[in-house]
PDB file of C-alpha atoms in Angstrom:
ATOM      1  CA  MET W   1      -4.095 -23.465 -15.954  1.00  0.00           C
ATOM      2  CA  THR W   2      -4.369 -27.238 -16.227  1.00  0.00           C
ATOM      3  CA  ASP W   3      -2.942 -29.521 -13.547  1.00  0.00           C
ATOM      4  CA  ALA W   4      -0.014 -30.343 -15.837  1.00  0.00           C
ATOM      5  CA  GLN W   5       0.856 -26.675 -16.144  1.00  0.00           C
ATOM      6  CA  ARG W   6       0.511 -25.797 -12.490  1.00  0.00           C
ATOM      7  CA  ARG W   7       3.221 -25.829  -9.920  1.00  0.00           C
ATOM      8  CA  TRP W   8       1.668 -25.658  -6.496  1.00  0.00           C
ATOM      9  CA  GLU W   9       3.650 -23.335  -4.290  1.00  0.00           C
ATOM     10  CA  GLY W  10       1.224 -23.112  -1.411  1.00  0.00           C
ATOM     11  CA  ARG W  11      -0.752 -20.365   0.230  1.00  0.00           C
ATOM     12  CA  ILE W  12       0.239 -16.872   1.199  1.00  0.00           C
ATOM     13  CA  ALA W  13      -2.422 -15.317   3.424  1.00  0.00           C
ATOM     14  CA  GLU W  14      -4.970 -17.782   1.988  1.00  0.00           C
ATOM     15  CA  HIS W  15      -4.100 -16.845  -1.602  1.00  0.00           C
ATOM     16  CA  ALA W  16      -3.273 -19.951  -3.648  1.00  0.00           C
ATOM     17  CA  VAL W  17      -0.063 -19.351  -5.601  1.00  0.00           C
ATOM     18  CA  HIS W  18       0.866 -21.324  -8.720  1.00  0.00           C
ATOM     19  CA  ARG W  19       4.256 -20.896 -10.379  1.00  0.00           C
ATOM     20  CA  ARG W  20       5.774 -22.198 -13.574  1.00  0.00           C
ATOM     21  CA  PRO W  21       9.529 -21.657 -13.794  1.00  0.00           C
ATOM     22  CA  GLY W  22      10.950 -20.133 -16.941  1.00  0.00           C
ATOM     23  CA  SER W  23      12.561 -17.064 -18.418  1.00  0.00           C
ATOM     24  CA  GLY W  24      11.597 -13.615 -17.297  1.00  0.00           C
ATOM     25  CA  PRO W  25      10.237 -11.177 -16.696  1.00  0.00           C
ATOM     26  CA  ALA W  26       7.632 -13.356 -15.030  1.00  0.00           C
ATOM     27  CA  VAL W  27       4.015 -12.825 -16.023  1.00  0.00           C
ATOM     28  CA  LEU W  28       1.699 -12.298 -13.048  1.00  0.00           C
ATOM     29  CA  PHE W  29      -1.928 -13.160 -13.855  1.00  0.00           C
ATOM     30  CA  LEU W  30      -4.660 -11.477 -11.797  1.00  0.00           C
ATOM     31  CA  ASN W  31      -8.251 -12.673 -12.034  1.00  0.00           C
ATOM     32  CA  GLY W  32     -11.288 -10.478 -12.450  1.00  0.00           C
ATOM     33  CA  CYS W  33     -14.239 -10.530 -10.064  1.00  0.00           C
ATOM     34  CA  GLY W  34     -15.514 -14.058  -9.538  1.00  0.00           C
ATOM     35  CA  MET W  35     -12.808 -15.599 -11.741  1.00  0.00           C
ATOM     36  CA  ALA W  36     -10.113 -18.228 -11.146  1.00  0.00           C
ATOM     37  CA  SER W  37      -6.687 -18.756 -12.677  1.00  0.00           C
ATOM     38  CA  VAL W  38      -7.970 -21.651 -14.784  1.00  0.00           C
ATOM     39  CA  ALA W  39      -9.405 -18.987 -17.097  1.00  0.00           C
ATOM     40  CA  TRP W  40      -5.885 -18.096 -18.311  1.00  0.00           C
ATOM     41  CA  GLU W  41      -5.089 -21.609 -19.567  1.00  0.00           C
ATOM     42  CA  THR W  42      -5.046 -20.744 -23.288  1.00  0.00           C
ATOM     43  CA  VAL W  43      -2.868 -17.684 -22.715  1.00  0.00           C
ATOM     44  CA  VAL W  44      -0.388 -19.643 -20.593  1.00  0.00           C
ATOM     45  CA  LYS W  45      -0.132 -22.365 -23.249  1.00  0.00           C
ATOM     46  CA  ALA W  46       0.834 -19.682 -25.771  1.00  0.00           C
ATOM     47  CA  LEU W  47       3.741 -18.521 -23.575  1.00  0.00           C
ATOM     48  CA  PRO W  48       6.057 -21.552 -23.606  1.00  0.00           C
ATOM     49  CA  GLY W  49       9.220 -21.070 -21.608  1.00  0.00           C
ATOM     50  CA  ARG W  50       7.971 -17.960 -19.815  1.00  0.00           C
ATOM     51  CA  ALA W  51       7.957 -17.751 -16.034  1.00  0.00           C
ATOM     52  CA  ILE W  52       4.354 -17.677 -14.829  1.00  0.00           C
ATOM     53  CA  ILE W  53       2.810 -16.657 -11.513  1.00  0.00           C
ATOM     54  CA  ALA W  54      -0.931 -17.223 -11.162  1.00  0.00           C
ATOM     55  CA  VAL W  55      -2.842 -16.252  -8.036  1.00  0.00           C
ATOM     56  CA  ASP W  56      -6.222 -17.476  -6.814  1.00  0.00           C
ATOM     57  CA  ARG W  57      -7.806 -15.337  -4.139  1.00  0.00           C
ATOM     58  CA  PRO W  58      -9.347 -16.994  -1.050  1.00  0.00           C
ATOM     59  CA  GLY W  59     -12.263 -19.266  -1.885  1.00  0.00           C
ATOM     60  CA  ARG W  60     -10.925 -20.419  -5.235  1.00  0.00           C
ATOM     61  CA  CYS W  61      -9.208 -23.615  -6.375  1.00  0.00           C
ATOM     62  CA  GLY W  62      -6.606 -23.819  -3.634  1.00  0.00           C
ATOM     63  CA  GLY W  63      -9.050 -25.167  -1.061  1.00  0.00           C
ATOM     64  CA  SER W  64      -9.072 -21.947   0.972  1.00  0.00           C
ATOM     65  CA  VAL W  65     -12.143 -20.233   2.387  1.00  0.00           C
ATOM     66  CA  ASN W  66     -13.171 -16.643   1.790  1.00  0.00           C
ATOM     67  CA  GLU W  67     -13.530 -14.704   5.041  1.00  0.00           C
ATOM     68  CA  GLY W  68     -15.467 -11.680   3.838  1.00  0.00           C
ATOM     69  CA  ALA W  69     -15.281  -8.671   1.561  1.00  0.00           C
ATOM     70  CA  PRO W  70     -11.709  -8.171   0.273  1.00  0.00           C
ATOM     71  CA  ASP W  71      -9.745  -4.989   0.863  1.00  0.00           C
ATOM     72  CA  LEU W  72      -7.764  -3.407  -1.980  1.00  0.00           C
ATOM     73  CA  LEU W  73      -4.655  -2.368  -0.055  1.00  0.00           C
ATOM     74  CA  SER W  74      -4.422  -5.583   1.966  1.00  0.00           C
ATOM     75  CA  GLY W  75      -4.800  -7.671  -1.164  1.00  0.00           C
ATOM     76  CA  THR W  76      -2.192  -5.609  -2.979  1.00  0.00           C
ATOM     77  CA  ARG W  77       0.316  -6.003  -0.158  1.00  0.00           C
ATOM     78  CA  ILE W  78      -0.204  -9.761  -0.339  1.00  0.00           C
ATOM     79  CA  LEU W  79       0.630  -9.637  -4.051  1.00  0.00           C
ATOM     80  CA  ALA W  80       3.783  -7.700  -3.192  1.00  0.00           C
ATOM     81  CA  ARG W  81       4.780 -10.518  -0.827  1.00  0.00           C
ATOM     82  CA  ILE W  82       4.087 -13.115  -3.505  1.00  0.00           C
ATOM     83  CA  ILE W  83       6.439 -11.485  -6.021  1.00  0.00           C
ATOM     84  CA  ASP W  84       9.027 -10.381  -3.476  1.00  0.00           C
ATOM     85  CA  GLY W  85      12.477 -11.466  -4.603  1.00  0.00           C
ATOM     86  CA  ASP W  86      11.468 -11.825  -8.251  1.00  0.00           C
ATOM     87  CA  GLU W  87      12.642  -9.536 -11.013  1.00  0.00           C
ATOM     88  CA  PRO W  88      10.060  -6.897 -11.984  1.00  0.00           C
ATOM     89  CA  VAL W  89       6.984  -8.650 -13.358  1.00  0.00           C
ATOM     90  CA  ILE W  90       4.575  -7.991 -16.185  1.00  0.00           C
ATOM     91  CA  ILE W  91       1.070  -7.897 -14.733  1.00  0.00           C
ATOM     92  CA  VAL W  92      -1.882  -9.164 -16.744  1.00  0.00           C
ATOM     93  CA  ALA W  93      -5.073  -8.074 -15.016  1.00  0.00           C
ATOM     94  CA  HIS W  94      -8.647  -8.738 -16.078  1.00  0.00           C
ATOM     95  CA  SER W  95     -11.644  -6.557 -15.267  1.00  0.00           C
ATOM     96  CA  MET W  96     -11.822  -5.533 -11.590  1.00  0.00           C
ATOM     97  CA  SER W  97      -8.287  -6.756 -10.876  1.00  0.00           C
ATOM     98  CA  SER W  98      -7.102  -3.680 -12.784  1.00  0.00           C
ATOM     99  CA  PHE W  99      -7.543  -1.909  -9.431  1.00  0.00           C
ATOM    100  CA  GLN W 100      -4.921  -4.201  -7.869  1.00  0.00           C
ATOM    101  CA  ALA W 101      -2.597  -3.874 -10.856  1.00  0.00           C
ATOM    102  CA  GLU W 102      -2.563  -0.092 -10.579  1.00  0.00           C
ATOM    103  CA  ALA W 103      -2.293  -0.194  -6.798  1.00  0.00           C
ATOM    104  CA  LEU W 104       0.723  -2.522  -6.976  1.00  0.00           C
ATOM    105  CA  ALA W 105       2.394  -0.268  -9.551  1.00  0.00           C
ATOM    106  CA  ARG W 106       1.898   2.682  -7.200  1.00  0.00           C
ATOM    107  CA  LEU W 107       2.972   0.943  -3.998  1.00  0.00           C
ATOM    108  CA  ARG W 108       5.848  -1.024  -5.551  1.00  0.00           C
ATOM    109  CA  PRO W 109       6.870   0.685  -8.810  1.00  0.00           C
ATOM    110  CA  ASP W 110      10.227  -1.121  -8.663  1.00  0.00           C
ATOM    111  CA  ALA W 111       8.443  -4.489  -8.913  1.00  0.00           C
ATOM    112  CA  VAL W 112       6.391  -3.783 -12.059  1.00  0.00           C
ATOM    113  CA  ALA W 113       7.938  -3.887 -15.546  1.00  0.00           C
ATOM    114  CA  GLY W 114       4.659  -3.357 -17.395  1.00  0.00           C
ATOM    115  CA  ILE W 115       0.915  -3.917 -17.258  1.00  0.00           C
ATOM    116  CA  VAL W 116      -1.615  -5.475 -19.625  1.00  0.00           C
ATOM    117  CA  LEU W 117      -5.185  -4.588 -18.704  1.00  0.00           C
ATOM    118  CA  ALA W 118      -7.650  -6.987 -20.325  1.00  0.00           C
ATOM    119  CA  ASP W 119     -11.009  -5.186 -20.598  1.00  0.00           C
ATOM    120  CA  PRO W 120     -10.397  -3.404 -17.292  1.00  0.00           C
ATOM    121  CA  ALA W 121     -12.835  -1.838 -14.881  1.00  0.00           C
ATOM    122  CA  VAL W 122     -12.401   1.949 -15.079  1.00  0.00           C
ATOM    123  CA  GLU W 123     -13.550   4.130 -12.176  1.00  0.00           C
ATOM    124  CA  VAL W 124     -12.533   7.682 -11.291  1.00  0.00           C
ATOM    125  CA  GLY W 125     -13.378   9.796  -8.266  1.00  0.00           C
ATOM    126  CA  VAL W 126     -15.208   7.155  -6.189  1.00  0.00           C
ATOM    127  CA  ARG W 127     -14.908   8.092  -2.508  1.00  0.00           C
ATOM    128  CA  ILE W 128     -16.271   7.416   1.026  1.00  0.00           C
ATOM    129  CA  GLY W 129     -14.440   4.111   1.210  1.00  0.00           C
ATOM    130  CA  HIS W 130     -15.147   3.302   4.890  1.00  0.00           C
ATOM    131  CA  LEU W 131     -18.929   3.406   4.392  1.00  0.00           C
ATOM    132  CA  ARG W 132     -18.682   1.322   1.244  1.00  0.00           C
ATOM    133  CA  ARG W 133     -16.513  -1.244   3.039  1.00  0.00           C
ATOM    134  CA  ALA W 134     -19.035  -1.574   5.870  1.00  0.00           C
ATOM    135  CA  ALA W 135     -21.871  -2.138   3.390  1.00  0.00           C
ATOM    136  CA  ALA W 136     -19.786  -4.667   1.446  1.00  0.00           C
ATOM    137  CA  LYS W 137     -18.970  -6.624   4.600  1.00  0.00           C
ATOM    138  CA  ALA W 138     -22.634  -6.841   5.618  1.00  0.00           C
ATOM    139  CA  LEU W 139     -23.771  -7.893   2.145  1.00  0.00           C
ATOM    140  CA  ALA W 140     -21.006 -10.469   1.752  1.00  0.00           C
ATOM    141  CA  GLY W 141     -21.905 -12.021   5.112  1.00  0.00           C
ATOM    142  CA  ALA W 142     -25.591 -12.277   4.250  1.00  0.00           C
ATOM    143  CA  VAL W 143     -24.939 -13.867   0.851  1.00  0.00           C
ATOM    144  CA  GLY W 144     -22.399 -16.293   2.296  1.00  0.00           C
ATOM    145  CA  ALA W 145     -24.928 -17.486   4.855  1.00  0.00           C
ATOM    146  CA  ALA W 146     -27.635 -17.896   2.209  1.00  0.00           C
ATOM    147  CA  LEU W 147     -25.357 -20.014   0.042  1.00  0.00           C
ATOM    148  CA  ARG W 148     -25.249 -22.689   2.752  1.00  0.00           C
ATOM    149  CA  LEU W 149     -28.674 -23.751   1.439  1.00  0.00           C
ATOM    150  CA  ASP W 150     -28.367 -26.217  -1.450  1.00  0.00           C
ATOM    151  CA  PRO W 151     -31.255 -24.829  -3.557  1.00  0.00           C
ATOM    152  CA  LEU W 152     -29.884 -21.282  -3.364  1.00  0.00           C
ATOM    153  CA  ARG W 153     -26.354 -22.456  -4.106  1.00  0.00           C
ATOM    154  CA  GLY W 154     -27.533 -24.346  -7.176  1.00  0.00           C
ATOM    155  CA  ALA W 155     -29.503 -21.366  -8.407  1.00  0.00           C
ATOM    156  CA  ALA W 156     -26.546 -19.042  -7.846  1.00  0.00           C
ATOM    157  CA  ALA W 157     -24.228 -21.357  -9.794  1.00  0.00           C
ATOM    158  CA  ALA W 158     -26.677 -21.428 -12.694  1.00  0.00           C
ATOM    159  CA  VAL W 159     -26.922 -17.642 -12.724  1.00  0.00           C
ATOM    160  CA  VAL W 160     -23.133 -17.256 -12.650  1.00  0.00           C
ATOM    161  CA  ARG W 161     -22.684 -19.762 -15.475  1.00  0.00           C
ATOM    162  CA  PHE W 162     -25.379 -18.037 -17.547  1.00  0.00           C
ATOM    163  CA  GLY W 163     -23.726 -14.659 -17.025  1.00  0.00           C
ATOM    164  CA  MET W 164     -20.276 -15.931 -17.958  1.00  0.00           C
ATOM    165  CA  ARG W 165     -21.574 -17.614 -21.113  1.00  0.00           C
ATOM    166  CA  ARG W 166     -22.961 -14.267 -22.257  1.00  0.00           C
ATOM    167  CA  GLU W 167     -19.554 -12.626 -21.794  1.00  0.00           C
ATOM    168  CA  THR W 168     -17.710 -14.775 -24.343  1.00  0.00           C
ATOM    169  CA  SER W 169     -18.006 -16.077 -27.882  1.00  0.00           C
ATOM    170  CA  HIS W 170     -16.709 -19.435 -26.566  1.00  0.00           C
ATOM    171  CA  PRO W 171     -19.375 -20.378 -23.988  1.00  0.00           C
ATOM    172  CA  GLU W 172     -18.372 -24.036 -24.134  1.00  0.00           C
ATOM    173  CA  ALA W 173     -15.261 -23.173 -22.103  1.00  0.00           C
ATOM    174  CA  VAL W 174     -17.457 -22.235 -19.150  1.00  0.00           C
ATOM    175  CA  ASP W 175     -18.869 -25.772 -19.080  1.00  0.00           C
ATOM    176  CA  ASP W 176     -15.440 -27.394 -18.713  1.00  0.00           C
ATOM    177  CA  PRO W 177     -15.372 -29.514 -15.493  1.00  0.00           C
ATOM    178  CA  LEU W 178     -12.225 -27.832 -14.157  1.00  0.00           C
ATOM    179  CA  TRP W 179     -13.689 -24.389 -14.816  1.00  0.00           C
ATOM    180  CA  ARG W 180     -16.906 -25.298 -13.011  1.00  0.00           C
ATOM    181  CA  ALA W 181     -14.984 -26.814 -10.092  1.00  0.00           C
ATOM    182  CA  CYS W 182     -13.269 -23.456  -9.570  1.00  0.00           C
ATOM    183  CA  HIS W 183     -16.392 -21.315  -9.923  1.00  0.00           C
ATOM    184  CA  GLU W 184     -19.413 -23.196  -8.580  1.00  0.00           C
ATOM    185  CA  THR W 185     -18.535 -24.435  -5.093  1.00  0.00           C
ATOM    186  CA  ARG W 186     -20.048 -22.691  -2.096  1.00  0.00           C
ATOM    187  CA  GLU W 187     -16.626 -21.206  -1.299  1.00  0.00           C
ATOM    188  CA  ALA W 188     -16.190 -19.885  -4.846  1.00  0.00           C
ATOM    189  CA  LEU W 189     -19.692 -18.430  -5.035  1.00  0.00           C
ATOM    190  CA  SER W 190     -19.306 -16.767  -1.625  1.00  0.00           C
ATOM    191  CA  ALA W 191     -15.985 -15.307  -2.717  1.00  0.00           C
ATOM    192  CA  ALA W 192     -17.514 -13.995  -5.943  1.00  0.00           C
ATOM    193  CA  ALA W 193     -20.339 -12.343  -4.024  1.00  0.00           C
ATOM    194  CA  ALA W 194     -17.887 -10.766  -1.585  1.00  0.00           C
ATOM    195  CA  GLU W 195     -15.698  -9.452  -4.413  1.00  0.00           C
ATOM    196  CA  LEU W 196     -18.687  -7.972  -6.236  1.00  0.00           C
ATOM    197  CA  ALA W 197     -19.994  -6.383  -3.035  1.00  0.00           C
ATOM    198  CA  SER W 198     -16.582  -4.770  -2.446  1.00  0.00           C
ATOM    199  CA  TYR W 199     -16.344  -3.192  -5.913  1.00  0.00           C
ATOM    200  CA  SER W 200     -17.214   0.355  -4.880  1.00  0.00           C
ATOM    201  CA  ALA W 201     -15.094   0.162  -1.718  1.00  0.00           C
ATOM    202  CA  GLN W 202     -12.058  -0.948  -3.701  1.00  0.00           C
ATOM    203  CA  ALA W 203     -12.663   1.809  -6.270  1.00  0.00           C
ATOM    204  CA  ALA W 204     -12.767   4.321  -3.414  1.00  0.00           C
ATOM    205  CA  ASP W 205      -9.534   2.927  -1.968  1.00  0.00           C
ATOM    206  CA  LEU W 206      -7.887   3.314  -5.374  1.00  0.00           C
ATOM    207  CA  THR W 207      -9.014   6.931  -5.558  1.00  0.00           C
ATOM    208  CA  ALA W 208      -7.486   7.562  -2.135  1.00  0.00           C
ATOM    209  CA  LEU W 209      -4.233   5.904  -3.213  1.00  0.00           C
ATOM    210  CA  ARG W 210      -4.090   8.072  -6.334  1.00  0.00           C
ATOM    211  CA  ASP W 211      -4.555  11.163  -4.169  1.00  0.00           C
ATOM    212  CA  GLU W 212      -1.873  10.015  -1.740  1.00  0.00           C
ATOM    213  CA  ARG W 213       0.755   8.981  -4.293  1.00  0.00           C
ATOM    214  CA  GLY W 214      -0.025  11.620  -6.905  1.00  0.00           C
ATOM    215  CA  GLY W 215       0.760  11.627 -10.603  1.00  0.00           C
ATOM    216  CA  PRO W 216       0.324   8.889 -13.205  1.00  0.00           C
ATOM    217  CA  VAL W 217       1.756   5.374 -13.084  1.00  0.00           C
ATOM    218  CA  ALA W 218       5.198   5.274 -14.729  1.00  0.00           C
ATOM    219  CA  ALA W 219       5.128   1.647 -15.916  1.00  0.00           C
ATOM    220  CA  PRO W 220       4.126   1.089 -19.562  1.00  0.00           C
ATOM    221  CA  VAL W 221       0.523  -0.032 -19.945  1.00  0.00           C
ATOM    222  CA  ILE W 222      -1.383  -1.668 -22.787  1.00  0.00           C
ATOM    223  CA  VAL W 223      -5.166  -1.627 -22.431  1.00  0.00           C
ATOM    224  CA  LEU W 224      -7.128  -4.187 -24.441  1.00  0.00           C
ATOM    225  CA  GLU W 225     -10.781  -3.251 -24.886  1.00  0.00           C
ATOM    226  CA  GLY W 226     -13.498  -5.754 -25.738  1.00  0.00           C
ATOM    227  CA  MET W 227     -17.030  -4.989 -26.851  1.00  0.00           C
ATOM    228  CA  PRO W 228     -18.645  -2.732 -25.802  1.00  0.00           C
ATOM    229  CA  PHE W 229     -15.698  -0.343 -25.761  1.00  0.00           C
ATOM    230  CA  HIS W 230     -15.045   2.087 -22.942  1.00  0.00           C
ATOM    231  CA  SER W 231     -16.541   5.547 -23.271  1.00  0.00           C
ATOM    232  CA  GLY W 232     -14.454   8.527 -24.343  1.00  0.00           C
ATOM    233  CA  TYR W 233     -14.564   9.781 -20.752  1.00  0.00           C
ATOM    234  CA  GLN W 234     -13.194   6.493 -19.450  1.00  0.00           C
ATOM    235  CA  GLU W 235     -10.397   6.465 -22.024  1.00  0.00           C
ATOM    236  CA  GLN W 236      -9.459  10.025 -21.051  1.00  0.00           C
ATOM    237  CA  ALA W 237      -9.379   8.888 -17.421  1.00  0.00           C
ATOM    238  CA  LEU W 238      -7.016   6.049 -18.329  1.00  0.00           C
ATOM    239  CA  ASP W 239      -4.778   8.514 -20.139  1.00  0.00           C
ATOM    240  CA  THR W 240      -4.599  10.603 -16.960  1.00  0.00           C
ATOM    241  CA  VAL W 241      -3.805   7.629 -14.728  1.00  0.00           C
ATOM    242  CA  PHE W 242      -1.071   6.080 -16.910  1.00  0.00           C
ATOM    243  CA  SER W 243       1.768   8.107 -18.438  1.00  0.00           C
ATOM    244  CA  ARG W 244       2.765   5.454 -20.999  1.00  0.00           C
ATOM    245  CA  LEU W 245      -0.500   4.127 -22.362  1.00  0.00           C
ATOM    246  CA  GLU W 246      -1.612   2.366 -25.520  1.00  0.00           C
ATOM    247  CA  ILE W 247      -5.248   1.382 -26.050  1.00  0.00           C
ATOM    248  CA  ARG W 248      -6.043  -1.472 -28.443  1.00  0.00           C
ATOM    249  CA  ARG W 249      -9.650  -2.141 -29.387  1.00  0.00           C
ATOM    250  CA  LEU W 250     -10.620  -5.752 -30.075  1.00  0.00           C
ATOM    251  CA  PRO W 251     -14.046  -5.888 -31.757  1.00  0.00           C
ATOM    252  CA  GLN W 252     -13.818  -9.704 -31.893  1.00  0.00           C
ATOM    253  CA  SER W 253     -13.742  -9.977 -28.109  1.00  0.00           C
ATOM    254  CA  ARG W 254     -16.291  -9.705 -25.351  1.00  0.00           C
ATOM    255  CA  HIS W 255     -15.458  -9.273 -21.674  1.00  0.00           C
ATOM    256  CA  LEU W 256     -13.857 -12.697 -21.132  1.00  0.00           C
ATOM    257  CA  MET W 257     -10.945 -11.730 -23.324  1.00  0.00           C
ATOM    258  CA  MET W 258      -8.725 -14.612 -22.240  1.00  0.00           C
ATOM    259  CA  LEU W 259     -11.207 -16.889 -24.037  1.00  0.00           C
ATOM    260  CA  ASP W 260     -12.048 -14.667 -27.005  1.00  0.00           C
ATOM    261  CA  ALA W 261      -8.685 -13.075 -27.846  1.00  0.00           C
ATOM    262  CA  PRO W 262      -5.839 -14.898 -26.084  1.00  0.00           C
ATOM    263  CA  GLU W 263      -3.495 -14.105 -28.982  1.00  0.00           C
ATOM    264  CA  ALA W 264      -3.997 -10.375 -28.392  1.00  0.00           C
ATOM    265  CA  ILE W 265      -3.058 -10.773 -24.719  1.00  0.00           C
ATOM    266  CA  VAL W 266       0.048 -12.752 -25.662  1.00  0.00           C
ATOM    267  CA  ARG W 267       1.026 -10.105 -28.235  1.00  0.00           C
ATOM    268  CA  ALA W 268       0.687  -7.360 -25.616  1.00  0.00           C
ATOM    269  CA  ILE W 269       2.840  -9.316 -23.141  1.00  0.00           C
ATOM    270  CA  ASN W 270       5.520  -9.832 -25.769  1.00  0.00           C
ATOM    271  CA  ASP W 271       5.410  -6.187 -26.829  1.00  0.00           C
ATOM    272  CA  LEU W 272       5.992  -5.065 -23.227  1.00  0.00           C
ATOM    273  CA  SER W 273       8.804  -7.603 -22.864  1.00  0.00           C
ATOM    274  CA  GLU W 274      10.487  -6.258 -26.005  1.00  0.00           C
ATOM    275  CA  GLY W 275      10.037  -2.606 -25.121  1.00  0.00           C
ATOM    276  CA  ALA W 276       7.513  -1.865 -27.856  1.00  0.00           C
ATOM    277  CA  VAL W 277       5.547   0.559 -25.699  1.00  0.00           C
ATOM    278  CA  PRO W 278       4.533   4.203 -25.848  1.00  0.00           C
ATOM    279  CA  ALA W 279       7.055   6.861 -24.784  1.00  0.00           C
ATOM    280  CA  PRO W 280       6.253   8.932 -21.685  1.00  0.00           C
TER     281      PRO W 280
END
């Protein structure tokens, strides 16, 4: 979101929280791996009057510092604190943050009115979380130390920018100064490396949570798929995890869907708000 659209609330456990007051249910935006809330700017502009909650994890635009590989359950409990006291929210989660969206719906089903998953990460049956967490912590520490060197930091920023440009049909957005300021600092690059390193550990934690809580998520869910689409196996897995699921394929969009198909995300939010969702 642009500075004019942000309302700085402060930090909760080093997560930068931005709110825009408005009508509800509030829309909670969760960023994918290595992403910042600035990526949702076009979507937010298309939701005038809606209450918005955007969250930047440690190391992003709020001036905080990432302290290592993130943990799925700890991060989800922080989200629960952020929305505590609000009416049930509609979650919009991109990529890897789909893990947090599902975890929040399982831990706090009363707080979630619906979920939009924008080209989500889909993993089933990943286990041995404690070993994966230990490996993620070691890798995140090594990369964070390496990024203290200017040449390596510059090279890493170039690689990240190149990768992001390939994930959208609007690569010019990635070159915006505000976007780069939120993605190319040492803190942001270290955070991105830590999040990527923790992918398997967070997937394993989600598997354990599914086993513990049992059954599918009750909240209505709209999955938006960009190119390349998920496999049939992955779509079947989604159908098992969510009891009220609709999958919409967007051939015009790549992975950075908030840039390529913001209107589709807005339509899904509005459909959930109006109750136009699949029956259980």
